[in-house]
Structure formats: structure tokens, C-alpha cells
Coordinates of N, CA and C in Angstrom, one line a residue:
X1 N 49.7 175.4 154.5 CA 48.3 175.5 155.1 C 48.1 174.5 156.2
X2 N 48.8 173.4 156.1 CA 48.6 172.1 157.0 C 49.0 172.9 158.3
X3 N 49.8 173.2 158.6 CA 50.9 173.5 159.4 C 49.9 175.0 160.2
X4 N 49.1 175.3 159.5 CA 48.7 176.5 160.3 C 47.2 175.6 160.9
X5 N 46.9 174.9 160.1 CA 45.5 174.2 161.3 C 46.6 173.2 161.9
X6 N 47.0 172.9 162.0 CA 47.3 171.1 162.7 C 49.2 171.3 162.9
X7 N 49.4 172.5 163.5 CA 50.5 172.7 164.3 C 51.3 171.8 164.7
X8 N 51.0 171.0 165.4 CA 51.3 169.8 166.3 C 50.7 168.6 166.1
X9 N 50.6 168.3 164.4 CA 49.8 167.1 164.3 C 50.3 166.7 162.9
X10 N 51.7 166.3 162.9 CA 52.2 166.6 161.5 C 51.1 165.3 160.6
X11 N 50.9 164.2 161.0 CA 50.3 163.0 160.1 C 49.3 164.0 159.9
X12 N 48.2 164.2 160.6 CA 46.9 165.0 160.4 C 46.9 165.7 159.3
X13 N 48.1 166.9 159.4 CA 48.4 167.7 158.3 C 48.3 167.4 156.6
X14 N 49.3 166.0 157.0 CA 49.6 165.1 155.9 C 48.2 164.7 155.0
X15 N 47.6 164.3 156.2 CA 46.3 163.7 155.3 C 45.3 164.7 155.1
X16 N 45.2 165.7 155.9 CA 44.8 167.1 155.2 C 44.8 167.3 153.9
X17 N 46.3 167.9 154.0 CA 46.7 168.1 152.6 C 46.8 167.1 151.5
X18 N 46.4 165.8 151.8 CA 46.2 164.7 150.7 C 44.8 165.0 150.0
X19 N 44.1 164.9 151.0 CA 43.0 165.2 150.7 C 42.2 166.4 149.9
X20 N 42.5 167.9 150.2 CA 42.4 168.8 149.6 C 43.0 168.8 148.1
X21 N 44.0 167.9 148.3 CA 44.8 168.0 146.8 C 44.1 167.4 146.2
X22 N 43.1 166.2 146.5 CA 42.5 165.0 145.9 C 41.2 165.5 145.1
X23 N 40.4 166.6 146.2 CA 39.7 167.0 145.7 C 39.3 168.3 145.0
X24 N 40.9 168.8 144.9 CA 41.1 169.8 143.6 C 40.7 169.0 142.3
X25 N 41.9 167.9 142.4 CA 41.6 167.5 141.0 C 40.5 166.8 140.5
X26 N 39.6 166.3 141.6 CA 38.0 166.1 141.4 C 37.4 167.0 140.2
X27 N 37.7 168.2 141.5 CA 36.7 169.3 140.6 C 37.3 170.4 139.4
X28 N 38.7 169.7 139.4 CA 39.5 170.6 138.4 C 39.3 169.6 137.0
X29 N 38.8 168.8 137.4 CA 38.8 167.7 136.1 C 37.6 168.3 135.0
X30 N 36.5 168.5 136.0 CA 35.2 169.1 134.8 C 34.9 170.1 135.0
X31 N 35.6 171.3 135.6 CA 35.2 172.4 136.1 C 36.4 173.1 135.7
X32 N 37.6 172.6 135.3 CA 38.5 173.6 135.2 C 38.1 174.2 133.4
X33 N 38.1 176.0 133.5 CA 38.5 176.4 132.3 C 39.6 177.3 132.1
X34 N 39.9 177.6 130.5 CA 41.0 178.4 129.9 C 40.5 180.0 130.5
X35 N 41.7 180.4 130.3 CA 41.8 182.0 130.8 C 41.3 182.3 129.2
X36 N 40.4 183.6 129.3 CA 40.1 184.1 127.9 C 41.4 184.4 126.9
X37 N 41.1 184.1 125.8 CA 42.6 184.6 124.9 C 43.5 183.4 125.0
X38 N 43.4 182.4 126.1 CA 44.2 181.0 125.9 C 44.8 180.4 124.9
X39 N 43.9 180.2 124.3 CA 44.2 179.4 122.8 C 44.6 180.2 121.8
X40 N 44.2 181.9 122.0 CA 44.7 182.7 120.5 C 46.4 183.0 121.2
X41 N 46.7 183.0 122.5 CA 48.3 183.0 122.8 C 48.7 182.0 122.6
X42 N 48.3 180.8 122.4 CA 48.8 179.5 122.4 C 49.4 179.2 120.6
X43 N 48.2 179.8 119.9 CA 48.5 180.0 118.6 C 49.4 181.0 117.8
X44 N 50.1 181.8 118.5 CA 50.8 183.3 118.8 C 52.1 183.0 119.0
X45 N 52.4 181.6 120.1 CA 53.2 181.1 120.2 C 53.8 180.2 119.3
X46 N 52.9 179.2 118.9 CA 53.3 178.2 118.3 C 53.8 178.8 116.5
X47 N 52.8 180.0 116.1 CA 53.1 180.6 114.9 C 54.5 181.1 114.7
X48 N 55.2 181.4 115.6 CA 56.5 181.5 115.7 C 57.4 180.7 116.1
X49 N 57.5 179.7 116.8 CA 57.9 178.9 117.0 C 59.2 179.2 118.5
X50 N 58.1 179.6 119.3 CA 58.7 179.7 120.5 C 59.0 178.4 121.0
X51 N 60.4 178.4 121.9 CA 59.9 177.0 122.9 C 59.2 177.5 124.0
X52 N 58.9 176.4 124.5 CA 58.7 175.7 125.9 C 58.5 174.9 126.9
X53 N 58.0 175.1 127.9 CA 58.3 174.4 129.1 C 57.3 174.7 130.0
X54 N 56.9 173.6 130.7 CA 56.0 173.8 132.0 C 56.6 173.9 133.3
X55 N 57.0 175.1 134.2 CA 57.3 175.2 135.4 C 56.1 176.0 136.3
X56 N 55.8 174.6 137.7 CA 55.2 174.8 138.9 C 55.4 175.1 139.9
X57 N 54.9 175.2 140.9 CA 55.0 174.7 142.8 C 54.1 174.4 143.0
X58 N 53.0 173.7 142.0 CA 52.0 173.1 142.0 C 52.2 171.3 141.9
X59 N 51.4 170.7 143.2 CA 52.1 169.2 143.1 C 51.8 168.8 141.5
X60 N 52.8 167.6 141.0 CA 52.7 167.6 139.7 C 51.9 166.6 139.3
X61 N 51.1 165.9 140.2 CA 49.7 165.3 139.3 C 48.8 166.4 139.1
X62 N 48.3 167.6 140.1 CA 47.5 168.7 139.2 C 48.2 169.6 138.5
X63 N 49.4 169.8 138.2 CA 49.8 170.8 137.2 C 49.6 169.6 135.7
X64 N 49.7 168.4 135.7 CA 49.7 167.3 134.8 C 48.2 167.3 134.2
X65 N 47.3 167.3 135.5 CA 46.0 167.1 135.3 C 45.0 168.1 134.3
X66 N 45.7 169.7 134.8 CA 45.2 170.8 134.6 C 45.8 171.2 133.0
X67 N 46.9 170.9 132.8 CA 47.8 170.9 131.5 C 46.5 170.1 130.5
X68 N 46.5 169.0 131.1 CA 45.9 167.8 130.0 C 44.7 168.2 129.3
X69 N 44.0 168.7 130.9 CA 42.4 169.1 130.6 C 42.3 170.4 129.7
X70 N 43.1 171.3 130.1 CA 43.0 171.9 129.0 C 43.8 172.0 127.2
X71 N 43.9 170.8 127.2 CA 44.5 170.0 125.9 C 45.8 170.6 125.4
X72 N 46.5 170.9 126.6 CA 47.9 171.5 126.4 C 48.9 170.5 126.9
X73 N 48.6 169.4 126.9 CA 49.9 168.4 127.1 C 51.2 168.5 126.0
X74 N 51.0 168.8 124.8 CA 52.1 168.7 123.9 C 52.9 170.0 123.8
X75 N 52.3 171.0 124.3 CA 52.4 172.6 124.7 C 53.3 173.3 125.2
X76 N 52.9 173.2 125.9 CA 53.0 173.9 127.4 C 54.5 174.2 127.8
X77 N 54.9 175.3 127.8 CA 55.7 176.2 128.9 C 54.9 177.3 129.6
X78 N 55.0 176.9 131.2 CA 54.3 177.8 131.9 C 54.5 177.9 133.4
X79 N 54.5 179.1 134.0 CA 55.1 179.4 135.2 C 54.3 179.9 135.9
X80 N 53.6 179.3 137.0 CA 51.8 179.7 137.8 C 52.1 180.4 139.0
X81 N 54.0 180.9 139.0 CA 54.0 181.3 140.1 C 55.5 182.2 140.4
X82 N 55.7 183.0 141.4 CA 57.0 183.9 141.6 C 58.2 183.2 141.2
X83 N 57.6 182.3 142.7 CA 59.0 181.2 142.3 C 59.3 180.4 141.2
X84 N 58.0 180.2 140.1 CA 58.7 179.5 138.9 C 59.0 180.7 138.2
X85 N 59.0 181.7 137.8 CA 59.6 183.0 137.2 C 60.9 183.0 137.3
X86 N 61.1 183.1 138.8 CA 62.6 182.7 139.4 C 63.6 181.8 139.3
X87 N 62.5 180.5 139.0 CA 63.4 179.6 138.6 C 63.8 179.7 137.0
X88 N 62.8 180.2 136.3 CA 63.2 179.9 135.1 C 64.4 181.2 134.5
X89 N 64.2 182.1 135.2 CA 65.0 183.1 135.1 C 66.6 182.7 135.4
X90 N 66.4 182.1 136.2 CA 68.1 181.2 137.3 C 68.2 180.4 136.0
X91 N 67.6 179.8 135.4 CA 68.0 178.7 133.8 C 68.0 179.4 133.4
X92 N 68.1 180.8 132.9 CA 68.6 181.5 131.9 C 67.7 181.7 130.2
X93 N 66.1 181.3 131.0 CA 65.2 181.3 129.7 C 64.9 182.3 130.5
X94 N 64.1 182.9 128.2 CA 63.0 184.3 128.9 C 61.9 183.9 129.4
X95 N 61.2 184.3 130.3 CA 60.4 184.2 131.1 C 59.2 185.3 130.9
X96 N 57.9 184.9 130.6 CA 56.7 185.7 130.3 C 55.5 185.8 131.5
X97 N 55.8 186.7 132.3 CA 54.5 187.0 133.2 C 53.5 187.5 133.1
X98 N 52.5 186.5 133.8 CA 51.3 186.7 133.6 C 50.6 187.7 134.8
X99 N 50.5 188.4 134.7 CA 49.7 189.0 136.0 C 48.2 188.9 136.2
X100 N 47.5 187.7 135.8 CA 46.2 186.8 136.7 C 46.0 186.8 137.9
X101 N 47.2 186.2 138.5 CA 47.5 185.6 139.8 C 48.5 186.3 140.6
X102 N 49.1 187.6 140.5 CA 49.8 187.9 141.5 C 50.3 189.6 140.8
X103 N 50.0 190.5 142.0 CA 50.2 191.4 141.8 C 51.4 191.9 141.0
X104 N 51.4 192.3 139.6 CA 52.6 193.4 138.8 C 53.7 193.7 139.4
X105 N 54.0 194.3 140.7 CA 55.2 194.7 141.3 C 56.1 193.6 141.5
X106 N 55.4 192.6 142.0 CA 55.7 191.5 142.7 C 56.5 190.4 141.8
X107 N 55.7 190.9 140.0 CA 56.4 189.7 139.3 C 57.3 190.6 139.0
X108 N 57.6 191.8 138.5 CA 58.4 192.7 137.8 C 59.8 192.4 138.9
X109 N 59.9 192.1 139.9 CA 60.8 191.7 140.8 C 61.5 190.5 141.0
X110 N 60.5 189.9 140.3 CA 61.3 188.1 140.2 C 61.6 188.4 138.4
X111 N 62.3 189.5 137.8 CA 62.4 189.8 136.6 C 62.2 188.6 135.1
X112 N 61.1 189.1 135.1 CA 60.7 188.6 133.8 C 61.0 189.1 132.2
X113 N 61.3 188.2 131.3 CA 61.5 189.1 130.6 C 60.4 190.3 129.8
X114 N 59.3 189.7 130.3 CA 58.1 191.1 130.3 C 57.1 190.4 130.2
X115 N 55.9 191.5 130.9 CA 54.5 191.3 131.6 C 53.6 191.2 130.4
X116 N 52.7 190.1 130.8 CA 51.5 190.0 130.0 C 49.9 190.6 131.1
X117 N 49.2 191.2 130.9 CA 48.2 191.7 131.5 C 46.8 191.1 131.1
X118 N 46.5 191.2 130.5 CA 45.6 189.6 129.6 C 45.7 189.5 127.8
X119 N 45.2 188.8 127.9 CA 45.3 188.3 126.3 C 44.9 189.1 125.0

């Protein structure tokens, strides 16, 4: 996003994007909530005894921040995006898509081992 305002301004960029990151987690601190059904998948999970793992492309003090706040620090495997699908898929775990955030076709292509639609 830096790079499309501030072209030719790489520091500017820099501090742009420090900044917006800064005050994500401002407002992700008391403002962030669970997707409906959060905690009854969370319990779904744990009742079986799945593992996991937290995979981002989200910088990792707000994937840390956002984990915590929603009291999933001890938790958590989770992938907020194509490319972590992709990656987790390349490690050779199964991989559970969510389609919240990004159109069905799009995840069915970074192959998951199958789609969740909501909770």
C-alpha cells in the first residue's frame, strides 16, 4: 500500500506503514471481536485433539496481539490468508479454509484440505 501513495518516497512509505500498523493495534486491542461460532470451533477442535499452529502475512506483533485478545494464545493454528494456506499446504499439514475473507474459488486453489463457510 506504501508503495502505491509514496512511489518515490521509500522512508515516507516506511513510516506510513509504521504508523497504520500502530494504529491497527490501537484499535484492535478493544475493538477487536471473535467471528460467530469462534469458541464452539475452538472447542470442536480441542475435543479431538487436533493440532496446531498459527500461520500469517500479518506483521507478527498484530497476528500476536489479535491471538491474545481473543484468548487464543495457547491455541491457535490459523491461516488469515492464500498464502498461509499455501504455505501450510507446502509443510504438508491439513489445512482448513475459511472463507470470511476471501472468495471460495480462490481458496479451493491454494488446495486446502476443505472449506469451512461459517461456524
Amino acid at each position: 500500500m506504501a508503495t502505491f501513495f509514496f512511489p518515490h518516497e521509500h522512508q515516507r512509505g516506511l513510516k506510513f506503514t509504521a504508523e497504520k500498523e500502530a494504529m491497527f493495534r490501537r484499535l484492535a486491542k478493544d475493538k477487536l471481536k471473535p467471528v460467530n461460532g469462534l469458541y464452539k470451533l475452538k472447542k470442536w477442535v480441542e475435543d479431538r485433539g487436533l493440532k496446531r499452529a498459527a500461520v500469517t502475512n500479518a506483521p507478527r506483533e498484530n497476528a500476536e496481539l489479535m491471538i491474545s485478545a481473543l484468548g487464543l494464545s495457547e491455541f491457535f493454528e490459523y491461516v488469515d490468508s492464500i498464502s498461509g494456506i499455501k504455505a501450510g499446504v507446502a509443510a504438508g499439514m491439513p489445512v482448513v479454509g475459511l472463507t470470511t475473507g476471501s472468495l471460495e474459488h480462490l481458496l479451493m486453489e491454494a488446495k486446502p484440505a476443505f472449506l469451512i463457510k461459517d461456524f
